[in-house]
XYZ file of C-alpha atoms in Angstrom:
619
model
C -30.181 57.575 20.226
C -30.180 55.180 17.230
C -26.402 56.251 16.569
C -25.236 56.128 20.501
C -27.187 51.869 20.153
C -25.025 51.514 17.304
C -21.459 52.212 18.431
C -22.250 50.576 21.842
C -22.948 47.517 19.863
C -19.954 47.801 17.998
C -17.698 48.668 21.058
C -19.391 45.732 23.402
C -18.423 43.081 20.024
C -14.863 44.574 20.014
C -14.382 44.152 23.795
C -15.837 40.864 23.518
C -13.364 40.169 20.638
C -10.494 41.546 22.905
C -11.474 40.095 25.969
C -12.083 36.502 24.053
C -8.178 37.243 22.144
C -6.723 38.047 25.514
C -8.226 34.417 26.846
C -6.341 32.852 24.607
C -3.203 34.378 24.669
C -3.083 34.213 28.300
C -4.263 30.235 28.454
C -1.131 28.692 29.334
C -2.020 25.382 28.411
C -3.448 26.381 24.869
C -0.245 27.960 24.017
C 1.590 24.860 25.350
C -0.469 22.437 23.172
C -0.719 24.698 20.245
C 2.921 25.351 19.905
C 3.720 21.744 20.258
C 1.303 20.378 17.439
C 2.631 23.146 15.222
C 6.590 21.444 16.251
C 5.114 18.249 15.394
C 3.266 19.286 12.213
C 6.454 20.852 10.653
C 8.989 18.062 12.009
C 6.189 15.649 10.339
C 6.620 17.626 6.934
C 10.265 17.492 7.331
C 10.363 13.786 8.403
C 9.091 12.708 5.536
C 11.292 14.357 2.295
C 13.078 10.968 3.281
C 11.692 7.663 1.821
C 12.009 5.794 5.457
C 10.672 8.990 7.269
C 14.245 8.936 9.444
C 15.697 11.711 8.159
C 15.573 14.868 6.201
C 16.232 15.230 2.718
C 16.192 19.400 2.266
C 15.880 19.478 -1.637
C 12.386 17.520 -1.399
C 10.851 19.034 1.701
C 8.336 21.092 -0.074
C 6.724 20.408 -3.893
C 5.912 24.766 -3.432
C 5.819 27.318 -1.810
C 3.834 26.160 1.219
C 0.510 28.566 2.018
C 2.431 28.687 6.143
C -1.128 30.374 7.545
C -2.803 27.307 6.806
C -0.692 25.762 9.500
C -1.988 28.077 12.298
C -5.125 27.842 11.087
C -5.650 23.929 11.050
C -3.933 23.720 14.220
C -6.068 26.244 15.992
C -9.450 24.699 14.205
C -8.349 21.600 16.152
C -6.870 23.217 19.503
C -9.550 25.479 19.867
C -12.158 22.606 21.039
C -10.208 22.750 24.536
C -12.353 26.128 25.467
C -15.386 24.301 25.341
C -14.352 23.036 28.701
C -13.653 24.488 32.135
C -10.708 23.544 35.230
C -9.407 20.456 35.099
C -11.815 19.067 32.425
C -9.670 21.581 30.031
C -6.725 20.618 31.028
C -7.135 17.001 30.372
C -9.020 17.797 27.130
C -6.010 19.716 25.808
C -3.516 16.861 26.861
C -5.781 14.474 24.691
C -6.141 16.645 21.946
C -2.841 16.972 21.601
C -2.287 12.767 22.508
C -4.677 11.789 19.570
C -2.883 14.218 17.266
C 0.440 12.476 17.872
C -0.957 9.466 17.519
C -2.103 10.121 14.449
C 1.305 11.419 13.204
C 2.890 8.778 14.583
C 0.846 6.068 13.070
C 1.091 7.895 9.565
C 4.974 8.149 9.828
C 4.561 4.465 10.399
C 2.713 3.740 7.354
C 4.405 6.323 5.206
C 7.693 3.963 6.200
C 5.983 0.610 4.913
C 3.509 1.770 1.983
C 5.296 5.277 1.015
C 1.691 6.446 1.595
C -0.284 7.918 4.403
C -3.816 6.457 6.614
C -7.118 6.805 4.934
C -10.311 6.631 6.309
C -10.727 3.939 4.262
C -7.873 2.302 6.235
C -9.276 2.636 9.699
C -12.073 -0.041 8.629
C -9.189 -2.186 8.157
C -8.908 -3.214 11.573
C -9.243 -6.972 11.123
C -6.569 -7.001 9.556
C -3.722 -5.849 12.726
C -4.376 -9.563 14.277
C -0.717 -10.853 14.130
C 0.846 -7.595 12.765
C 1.412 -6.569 16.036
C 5.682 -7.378 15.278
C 5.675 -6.096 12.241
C 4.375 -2.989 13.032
C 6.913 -2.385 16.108
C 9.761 -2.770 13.379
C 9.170 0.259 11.875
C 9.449 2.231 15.026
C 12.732 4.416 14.892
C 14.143 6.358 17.152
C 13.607 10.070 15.830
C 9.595 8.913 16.841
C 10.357 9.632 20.325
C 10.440 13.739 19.234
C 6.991 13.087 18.751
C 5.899 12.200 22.500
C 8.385 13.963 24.980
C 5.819 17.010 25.634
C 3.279 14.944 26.148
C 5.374 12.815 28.806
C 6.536 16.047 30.097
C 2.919 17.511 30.114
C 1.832 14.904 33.059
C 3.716 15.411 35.619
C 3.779 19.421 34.371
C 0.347 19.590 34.893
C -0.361 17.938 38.531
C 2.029 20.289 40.035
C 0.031 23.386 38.248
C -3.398 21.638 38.561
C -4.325 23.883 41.008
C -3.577 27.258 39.227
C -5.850 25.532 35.564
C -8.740 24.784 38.237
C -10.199 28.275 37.852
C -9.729 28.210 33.991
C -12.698 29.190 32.163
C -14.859 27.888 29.667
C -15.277 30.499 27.126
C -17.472 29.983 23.994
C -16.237 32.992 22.492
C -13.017 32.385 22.208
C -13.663 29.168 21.046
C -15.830 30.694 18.098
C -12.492 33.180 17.577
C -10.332 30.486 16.701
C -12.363 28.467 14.792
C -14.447 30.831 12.460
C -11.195 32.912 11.675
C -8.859 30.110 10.890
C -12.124 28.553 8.809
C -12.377 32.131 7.153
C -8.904 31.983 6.505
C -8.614 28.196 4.988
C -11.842 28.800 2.679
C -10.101 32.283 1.807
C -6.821 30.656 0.663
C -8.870 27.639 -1.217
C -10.474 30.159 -3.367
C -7.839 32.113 -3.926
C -5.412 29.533 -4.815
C -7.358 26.609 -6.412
C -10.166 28.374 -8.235
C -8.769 32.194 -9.052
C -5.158 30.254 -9.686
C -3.438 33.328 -8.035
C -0.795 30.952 -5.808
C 2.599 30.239 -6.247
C 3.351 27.868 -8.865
C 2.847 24.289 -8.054
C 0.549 25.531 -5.220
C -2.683 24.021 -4.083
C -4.694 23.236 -1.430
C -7.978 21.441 -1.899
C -6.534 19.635 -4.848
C -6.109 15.908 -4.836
C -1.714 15.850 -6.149
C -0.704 12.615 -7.580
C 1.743 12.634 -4.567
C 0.364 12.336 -1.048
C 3.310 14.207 0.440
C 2.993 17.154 -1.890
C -1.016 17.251 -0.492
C 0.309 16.843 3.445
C 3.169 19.418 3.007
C 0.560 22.018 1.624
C -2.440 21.067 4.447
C -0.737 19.687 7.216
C -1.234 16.349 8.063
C -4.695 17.320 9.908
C -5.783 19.599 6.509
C -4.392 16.029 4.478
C -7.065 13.657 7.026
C -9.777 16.607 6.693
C -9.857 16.375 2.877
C -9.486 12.607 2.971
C -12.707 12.269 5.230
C -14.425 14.312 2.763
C -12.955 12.370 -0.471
C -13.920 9.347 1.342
C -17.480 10.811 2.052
C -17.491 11.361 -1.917
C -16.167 8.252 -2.773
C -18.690 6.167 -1.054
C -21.557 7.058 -3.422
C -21.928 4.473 -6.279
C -20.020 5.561 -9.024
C -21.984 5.521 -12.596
C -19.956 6.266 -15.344
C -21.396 8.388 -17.960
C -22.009 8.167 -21.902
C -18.790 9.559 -22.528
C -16.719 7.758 -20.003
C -18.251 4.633 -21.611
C -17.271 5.770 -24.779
C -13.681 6.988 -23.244
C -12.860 3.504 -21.663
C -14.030 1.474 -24.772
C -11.660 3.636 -26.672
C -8.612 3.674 -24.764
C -8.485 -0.661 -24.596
C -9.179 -0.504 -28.172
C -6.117 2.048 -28.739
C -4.066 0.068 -26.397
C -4.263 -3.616 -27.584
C -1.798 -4.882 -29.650
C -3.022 -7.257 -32.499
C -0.105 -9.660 -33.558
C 0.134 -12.823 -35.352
C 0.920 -16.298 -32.871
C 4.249 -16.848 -32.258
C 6.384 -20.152 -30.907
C 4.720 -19.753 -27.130
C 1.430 -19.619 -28.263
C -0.702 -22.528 -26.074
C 2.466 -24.602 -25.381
C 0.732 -25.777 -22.026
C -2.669 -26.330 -23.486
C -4.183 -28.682 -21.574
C -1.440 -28.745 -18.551
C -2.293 -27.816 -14.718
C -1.465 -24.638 -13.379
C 0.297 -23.947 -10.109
C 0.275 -20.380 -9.125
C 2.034 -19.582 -6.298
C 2.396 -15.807 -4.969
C 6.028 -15.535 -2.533
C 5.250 -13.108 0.210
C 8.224 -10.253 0.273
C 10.135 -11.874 -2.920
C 12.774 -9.405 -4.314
C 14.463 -9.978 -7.667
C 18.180 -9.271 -5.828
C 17.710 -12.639 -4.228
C 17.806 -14.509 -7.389
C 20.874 -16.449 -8.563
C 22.816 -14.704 -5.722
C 24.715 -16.307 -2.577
C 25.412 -14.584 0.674
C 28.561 -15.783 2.569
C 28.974 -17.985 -0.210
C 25.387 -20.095 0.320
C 22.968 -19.682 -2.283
C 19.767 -17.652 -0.987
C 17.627 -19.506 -3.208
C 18.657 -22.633 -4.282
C 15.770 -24.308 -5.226
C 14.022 -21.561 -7.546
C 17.983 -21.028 -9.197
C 17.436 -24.892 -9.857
C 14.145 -24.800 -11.278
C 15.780 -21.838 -13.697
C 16.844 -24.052 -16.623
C 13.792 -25.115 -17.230
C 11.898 -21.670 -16.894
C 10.636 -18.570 -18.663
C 12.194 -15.863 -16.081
C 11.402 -12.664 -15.943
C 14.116 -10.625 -14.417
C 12.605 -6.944 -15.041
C 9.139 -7.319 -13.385
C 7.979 -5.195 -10.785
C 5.256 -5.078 -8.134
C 2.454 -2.680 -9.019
C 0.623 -2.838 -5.831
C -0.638 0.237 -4.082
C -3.091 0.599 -0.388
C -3.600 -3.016 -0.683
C -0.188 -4.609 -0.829
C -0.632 -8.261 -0.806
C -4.076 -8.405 -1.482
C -3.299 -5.412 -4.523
C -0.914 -8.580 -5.414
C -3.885 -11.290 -5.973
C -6.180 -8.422 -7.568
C -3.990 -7.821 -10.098
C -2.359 -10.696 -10.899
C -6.265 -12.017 -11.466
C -8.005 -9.128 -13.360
C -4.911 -7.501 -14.896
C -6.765 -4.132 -13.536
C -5.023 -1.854 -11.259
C -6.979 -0.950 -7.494
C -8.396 1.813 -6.618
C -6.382 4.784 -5.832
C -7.716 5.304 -1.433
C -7.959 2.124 0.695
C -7.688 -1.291 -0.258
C -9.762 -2.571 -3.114
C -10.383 -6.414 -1.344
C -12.581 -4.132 1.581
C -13.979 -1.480 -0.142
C -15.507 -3.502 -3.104
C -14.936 -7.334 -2.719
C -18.443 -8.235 -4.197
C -17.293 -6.406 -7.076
C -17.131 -9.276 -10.434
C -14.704 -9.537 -13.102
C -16.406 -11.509 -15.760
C -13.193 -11.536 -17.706
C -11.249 -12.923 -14.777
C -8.265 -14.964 -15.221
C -9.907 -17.907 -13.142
C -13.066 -17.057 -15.697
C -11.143 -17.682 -18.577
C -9.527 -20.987 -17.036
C -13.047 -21.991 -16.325
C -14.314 -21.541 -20.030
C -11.245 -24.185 -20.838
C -12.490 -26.612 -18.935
C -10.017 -25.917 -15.333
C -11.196 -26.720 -12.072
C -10.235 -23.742 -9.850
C -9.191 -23.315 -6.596
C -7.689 -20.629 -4.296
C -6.163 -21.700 -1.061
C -4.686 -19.418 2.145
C -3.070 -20.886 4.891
C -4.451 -17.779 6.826
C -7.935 -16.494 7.309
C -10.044 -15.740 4.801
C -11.040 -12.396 6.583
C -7.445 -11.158 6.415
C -7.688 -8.379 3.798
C -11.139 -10.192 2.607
C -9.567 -12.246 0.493
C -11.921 -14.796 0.378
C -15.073 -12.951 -0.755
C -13.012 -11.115 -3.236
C -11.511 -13.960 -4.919
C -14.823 -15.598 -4.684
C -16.620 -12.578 -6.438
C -13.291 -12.376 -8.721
C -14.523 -16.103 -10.096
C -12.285 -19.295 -7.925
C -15.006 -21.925 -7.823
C -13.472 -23.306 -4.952
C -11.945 -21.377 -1.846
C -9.762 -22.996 1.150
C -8.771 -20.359 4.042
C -7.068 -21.763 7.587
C -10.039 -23.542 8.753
C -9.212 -25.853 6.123
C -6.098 -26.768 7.497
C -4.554 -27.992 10.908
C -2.963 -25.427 12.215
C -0.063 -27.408 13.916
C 3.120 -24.924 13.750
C 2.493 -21.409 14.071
C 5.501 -18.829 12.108
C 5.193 -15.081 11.840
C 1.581 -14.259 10.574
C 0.152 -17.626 10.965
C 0.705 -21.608 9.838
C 4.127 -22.181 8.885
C 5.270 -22.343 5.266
C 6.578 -25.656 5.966
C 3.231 -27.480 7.181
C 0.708 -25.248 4.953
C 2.957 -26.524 2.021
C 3.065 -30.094 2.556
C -0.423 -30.047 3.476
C -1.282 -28.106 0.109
C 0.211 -30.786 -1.981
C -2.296 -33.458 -0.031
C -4.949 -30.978 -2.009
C -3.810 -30.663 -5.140
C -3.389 -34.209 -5.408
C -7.079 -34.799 -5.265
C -7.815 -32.011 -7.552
C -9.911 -33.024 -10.780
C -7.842 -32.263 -13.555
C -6.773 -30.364 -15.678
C -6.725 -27.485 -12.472
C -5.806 -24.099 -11.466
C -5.070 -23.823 -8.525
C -3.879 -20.611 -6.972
C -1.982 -20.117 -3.498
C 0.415 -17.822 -1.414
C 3.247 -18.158 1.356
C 2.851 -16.576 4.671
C 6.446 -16.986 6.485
C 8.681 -14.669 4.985
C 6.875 -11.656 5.858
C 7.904 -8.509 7.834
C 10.023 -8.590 10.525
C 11.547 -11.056 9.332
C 12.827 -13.184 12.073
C 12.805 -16.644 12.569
C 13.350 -19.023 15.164
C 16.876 -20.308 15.114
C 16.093 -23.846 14.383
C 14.532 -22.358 11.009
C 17.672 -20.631 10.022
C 19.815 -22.124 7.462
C 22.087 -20.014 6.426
C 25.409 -19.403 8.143
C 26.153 -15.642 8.573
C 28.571 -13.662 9.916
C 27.132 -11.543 12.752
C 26.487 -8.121 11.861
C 24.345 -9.341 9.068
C 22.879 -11.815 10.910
C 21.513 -9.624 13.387
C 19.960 -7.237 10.833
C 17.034 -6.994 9.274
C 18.977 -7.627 6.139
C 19.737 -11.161 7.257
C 16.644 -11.920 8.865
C 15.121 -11.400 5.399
C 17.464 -13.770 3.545
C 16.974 -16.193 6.099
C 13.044 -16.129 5.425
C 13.230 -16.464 1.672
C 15.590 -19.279 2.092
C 13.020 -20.860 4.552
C 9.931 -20.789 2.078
C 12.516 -21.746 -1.166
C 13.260 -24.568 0.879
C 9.681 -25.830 1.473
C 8.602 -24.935 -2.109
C 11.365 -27.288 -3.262
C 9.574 -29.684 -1.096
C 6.547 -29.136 -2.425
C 7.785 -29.336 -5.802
C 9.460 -32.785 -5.519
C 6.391 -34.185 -3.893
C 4.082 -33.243 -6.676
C 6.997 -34.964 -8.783
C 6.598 -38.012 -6.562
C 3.363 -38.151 -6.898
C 3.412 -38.025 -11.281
C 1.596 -34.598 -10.997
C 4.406 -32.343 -11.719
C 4.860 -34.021 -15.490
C 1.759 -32.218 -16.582
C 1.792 -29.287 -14.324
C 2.928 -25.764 -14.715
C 4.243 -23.751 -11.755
C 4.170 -20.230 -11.640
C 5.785 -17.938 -8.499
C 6.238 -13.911 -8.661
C 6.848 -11.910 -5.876
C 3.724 -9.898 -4.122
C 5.870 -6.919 -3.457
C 9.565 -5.213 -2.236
C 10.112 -6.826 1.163
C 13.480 -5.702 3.163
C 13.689 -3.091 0.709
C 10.327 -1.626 0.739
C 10.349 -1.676 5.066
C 13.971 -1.336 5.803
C 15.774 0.468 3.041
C 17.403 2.528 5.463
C 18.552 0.235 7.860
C 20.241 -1.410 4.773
C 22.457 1.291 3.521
C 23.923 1.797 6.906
C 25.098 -1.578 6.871
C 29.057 -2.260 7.833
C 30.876 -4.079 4.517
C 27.848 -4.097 2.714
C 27.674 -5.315 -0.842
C 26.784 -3.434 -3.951
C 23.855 -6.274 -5.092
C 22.587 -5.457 -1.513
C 21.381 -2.069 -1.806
C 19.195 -1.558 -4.410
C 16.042 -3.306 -5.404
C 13.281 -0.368 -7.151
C 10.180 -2.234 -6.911
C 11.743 -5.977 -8.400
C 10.159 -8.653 -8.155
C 10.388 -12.313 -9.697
C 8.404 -13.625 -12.265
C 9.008 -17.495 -13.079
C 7.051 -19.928 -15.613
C 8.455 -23.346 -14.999
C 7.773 -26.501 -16.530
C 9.728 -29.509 -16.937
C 10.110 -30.133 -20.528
C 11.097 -26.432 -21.131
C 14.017 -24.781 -22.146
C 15.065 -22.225 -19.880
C 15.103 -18.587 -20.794
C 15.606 -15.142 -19.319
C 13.499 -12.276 -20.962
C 14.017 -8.849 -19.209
C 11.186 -6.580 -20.949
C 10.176 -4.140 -18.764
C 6.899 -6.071 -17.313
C 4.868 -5.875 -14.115
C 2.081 -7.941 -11.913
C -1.130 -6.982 -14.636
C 0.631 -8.357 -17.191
C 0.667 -12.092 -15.983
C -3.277 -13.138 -16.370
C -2.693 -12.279 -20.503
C 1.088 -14.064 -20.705
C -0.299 -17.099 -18.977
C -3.539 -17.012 -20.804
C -1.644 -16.876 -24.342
C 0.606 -19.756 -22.751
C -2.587 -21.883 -22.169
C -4.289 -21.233 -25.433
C -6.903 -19.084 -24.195
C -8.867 -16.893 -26.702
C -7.085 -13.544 -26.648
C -10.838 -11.627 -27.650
C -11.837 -13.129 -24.248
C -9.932 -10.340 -22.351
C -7.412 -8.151 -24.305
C -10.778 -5.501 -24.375
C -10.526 -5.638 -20.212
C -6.982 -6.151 -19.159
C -4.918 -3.493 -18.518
C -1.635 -5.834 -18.948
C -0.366 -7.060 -22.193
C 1.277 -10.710 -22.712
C 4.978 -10.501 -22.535
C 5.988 -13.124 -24.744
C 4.639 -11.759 -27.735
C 4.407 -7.933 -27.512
C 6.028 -4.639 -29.463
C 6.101 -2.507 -26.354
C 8.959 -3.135 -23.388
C 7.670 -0.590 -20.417
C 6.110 -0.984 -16.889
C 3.846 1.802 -14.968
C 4.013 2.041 -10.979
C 1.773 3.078 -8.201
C 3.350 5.622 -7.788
C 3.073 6.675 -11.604
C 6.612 5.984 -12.314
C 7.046 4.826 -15.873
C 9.967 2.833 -16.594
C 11.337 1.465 -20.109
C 10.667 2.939 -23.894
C 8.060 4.486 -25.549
C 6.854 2.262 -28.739
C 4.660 5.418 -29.706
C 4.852 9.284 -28.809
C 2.029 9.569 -26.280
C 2.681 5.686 -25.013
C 3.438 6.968 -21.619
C 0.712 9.272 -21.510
C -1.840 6.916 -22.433
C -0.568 4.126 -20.389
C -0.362 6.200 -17.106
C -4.543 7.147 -17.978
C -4.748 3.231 -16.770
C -4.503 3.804 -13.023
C -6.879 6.932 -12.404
C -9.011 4.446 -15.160
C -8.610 1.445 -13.295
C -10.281 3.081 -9.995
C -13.365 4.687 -11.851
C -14.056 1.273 -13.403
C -13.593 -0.529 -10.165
C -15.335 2.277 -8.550
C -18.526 1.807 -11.138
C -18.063 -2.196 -11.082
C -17.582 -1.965 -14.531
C -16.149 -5.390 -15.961
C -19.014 -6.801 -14.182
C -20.781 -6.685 -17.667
């Protein structure tokens, strides 16, 4: 009797297994939806081997072998919530399911075209910051996006001529339970075998954070990629202490890594001088010194040249953050955190070494000034907790001509000089441009430059037209603060934030009819310029990037290099052994003054966000 209970048991689970299986098989409108987010999942992972996501690139589709199973399996996980519902309720439920999933691709592809990286939960708390992005983000629509939404167009009118055959659609638990404990059986399975036993194909992983995004989405998916990013985030939430050792760790490696030299000629040449820092939105190094259609694209910085220290091998090191990455590092001469944007997820956080800090302990008044809001990427409690004494946002201004993302470089500037003319002296004071950001396109009253019409119509030309715009209106700027005596004892610094045509519309670019060589190619440039009137102009291309300005205009300024060579991850250009630069992206570009230089030097990032992360130049 005992036996006969037994194998009844066991045949009842197997028919409920088979009965549950054939459910699914024969559910129309899983198949449908599951088939289609599988499409979209691979043509995702093919999309983006190319940089601009509008193409394929075969060689760099996959960094392994990819585990394929973990495909079905994250799918169905996802898919397999639609049997929790009954009729029509399923049938809408499926149509969303598989709506929120391509939004989700479609809104990574979209990012992936701008930042070269994918959303983050950290991201989505970002919201604030879409007021007045709305045209930048329609420019990187392309068409190959429209693969992602034809089933679900087709789906609609699909489904209300069949609605009446899904009515009697069950709910069924069990095979909802099928789906989703086997393909979570199967996903824990291939974790264990491949990241802890170490029994995968080479390169292979799955669980494993990969110091490329795209290697971690072409192994998981992009839902497996968001899954492990909602628990990373989860993780990364906690406060972060750092322990004896790391202590001991960090205090070592900015010991290794400072370079102790004797003073040279540049050392505190502007002692005592005002400092203008300006930060050019989308300011690319190609622009420099060149003319399109035989009109100079910058005229006023190529002017300013001969009497400045130019950097012409500097590059953007910003990552999540972009602009605001920009201001952070330019200020700290740290690197942000390696998930999200460092201004929202710790803009409280202090730098007691700070470059405003150390302008402070020499006696500067300091001042940062936006001519947007100061909630836009929290800017203004960050660069409050990062040490500016005094802060400015839009409210500060009138807000009479409206450009792009907000008041027009042309008013905020001339309105900016009416503040740093009442500025006790000596000052810092610190400030950015809004106008020549993505799309670039101006008004045609605003366009100076006279080109021919395939590049005017691109995004190409758009772009020069912008930079032209603000040159023009820091020229102003410039020759008012010369009106007005203060440029005789003031120092103006400009460097780009980051890549702008060339970091949004790369691809657009090489398509371009008669294109020119100086056009194409840009890898990460961007300008840095030291200008002063009684100085001789020079050109120094070291290999040099946006954390190593705070400790070259320090040195410049005569601040005491034991204030913050034992914080900064940057080094002062103008009197250093070492010519490299290190990317986001963990490129290292330039030579190696020592055998494990790069080594060491690429420890700085995954550094940089565990001492950000633990708040650690508070003290």
């Amino acid at each position: 009797m005992i036996y006969y209970t037994k194998n009844s048991k066991k045949h009842n689970l197997l028919n409920s297994i088979k009965s549950s299986f054939n459910k699914i098989v024969g559910n129309k409108l899983f198949l449908y939806t599951y088939i289609f987010i599988l499409l979209k999942s691979i043509l995702f992972i093919l999309l983006i081997s190319h940089d601009k996501a509008n193409g394929i690139v075969p060689i760099r589709i996959f960094y392994s072998v990819p585990p394929f199973l973990l495909y079905l399996s994250f799918v169905a996980v996802v898919v397999s919530f639609g049997f929790l519902f009954k009729g029509k309720a399923q049938m809408v439920l499926f149509w969303i399911i598989n709506l929120f999933i391509t939004a989700l691709y479609i809104f990574d592809i979209w990012y992936f075209r701008s930042n070269s990286a994918f959303l983050n939960i950290h991201m989505f708390k970002m919201t604030s910051n879409l007021e007045n992005l709305g045209s930048s983000i329609i420019s990187m629509v392309r068409l190959v996006d429209i693969l992602f939404i034809i089933d679900l167009i087709l789906q609609i009118p699909l489904s209300i001529k069949l609605k009446e055959k899904f009515k009697d659609n069950e709910r069924s638990i069990s095979s909802f339970l099928l789906l989703f404990v086997i393909s979570t059986l199967y996903i824990t399975y291939a974790h264990y075998k491949i990241d802890i036993l170490n029994k995968g194909f080479e390169n292979q992983m799955v669980f494993q954070k990969s110091w490329s995004p795209n290697q971690n989405i072409s192994n998981l998916t992009p839902i497996g990629y968001h899954l492990f990013d909602t628990y990373y985030s989860y993780k990364d939430s906690k406060p972060y202490v750092l322990s004896d050792s790391e202590k001991s760790e960090t205090e070592k490696w900015f010991k290794d890594n400072k370079e102790v030299l004797p003073p040279n000629e540049y050392s505190g040449i502007f002692k005592g001088k005002n400092l203008l820092l300006i930060q050019w939105e989308s300011l690319e190094t190609f622009v420099i010194n060149q003319k399109v259609d035989n009109q100079e694209i910058t005229p006023n910085m190529n002017n300013i040249l001969k009497n400045s220290i130019y950097f012409d091998n500097f590059y953007e090191q910003t990552h999540h953050g972009t602009s605001s990455d920009a201001e952070l590092i330019t200020h700290t001469s740290v690197f942000p955190v390696r998930s999200g944007s460092t201004f929202f997820r710790y803009p409280n956080n202090t730098y007691k070494n700070s470059f405003p800090n150390i302008m402070s302990k020499l006696g500067y008044t300091t001042l940062a000034s936006h001519p947007d809001k100061g909630s836009f990427w929290n800017w203004m409690p960050a660069l409050k907790s990062i040490g500016f004494e005094n802060v400015m946002d839009s409210n500060d201004y009138n807000v009479d001509e409206v450009l792009n993302l907000g008041l027009s470089d042309k008013s905020y500037l001339n309105q900016f000089a009416e503040v740093i003319k009442d500025l006790n002296t000596p000052f810092f004071a610190y400030t950015v441009t809004l106008t020549s950001h993505t799309p670039f396109i101006l008004p045609e009253e605003y366009r100076d430059l006279n080109l021919n019409e395939g590049l005017a119509n691109s995004k190409l030309g758009g772009y020069f037209q912008g930079i032209r715009y603000t040159d023009k209106y820091i020229g102003e700027l410039l020759n008012t603060l010369d009106e007005n005596g203060i440029l005789d004892n003031t120092v103006v610094a400009i460097y780009g934030d980051h890549e702008g045509v060339h970091k949004f519309f790369n691809d657009e670019i090489v398509n371009l009819p008669d294109k020119e060589d100086w056009w194409i190619e840009n890898h990460k440039k961007v300008p840095f310029i030291i200008y002063s009137k009684d100085l001789e102009g020079k050109t120094v291309s070291i290999h040099g990037g946006q954390a190593d300005t705070f400790p070259t205009l320090a040195y410049l300024f005569g601040a005491n290099e034991e204030d913050f060579t034992t914080s900064t991850m940057g080094r002062n250009l103008l009197n250093t052994n070492k010519d490299f630069v290190i990317l986001s992206d963990r490129t290292y570009l330039g030579k190696d003054s020592s055998p494990n230089e790069k080594e060491e030097m690429l420890k700085s990032i995954e550094l940089s966000d565990k001492l950000i992360r633990a708040n650690y130049f508070k003290n």
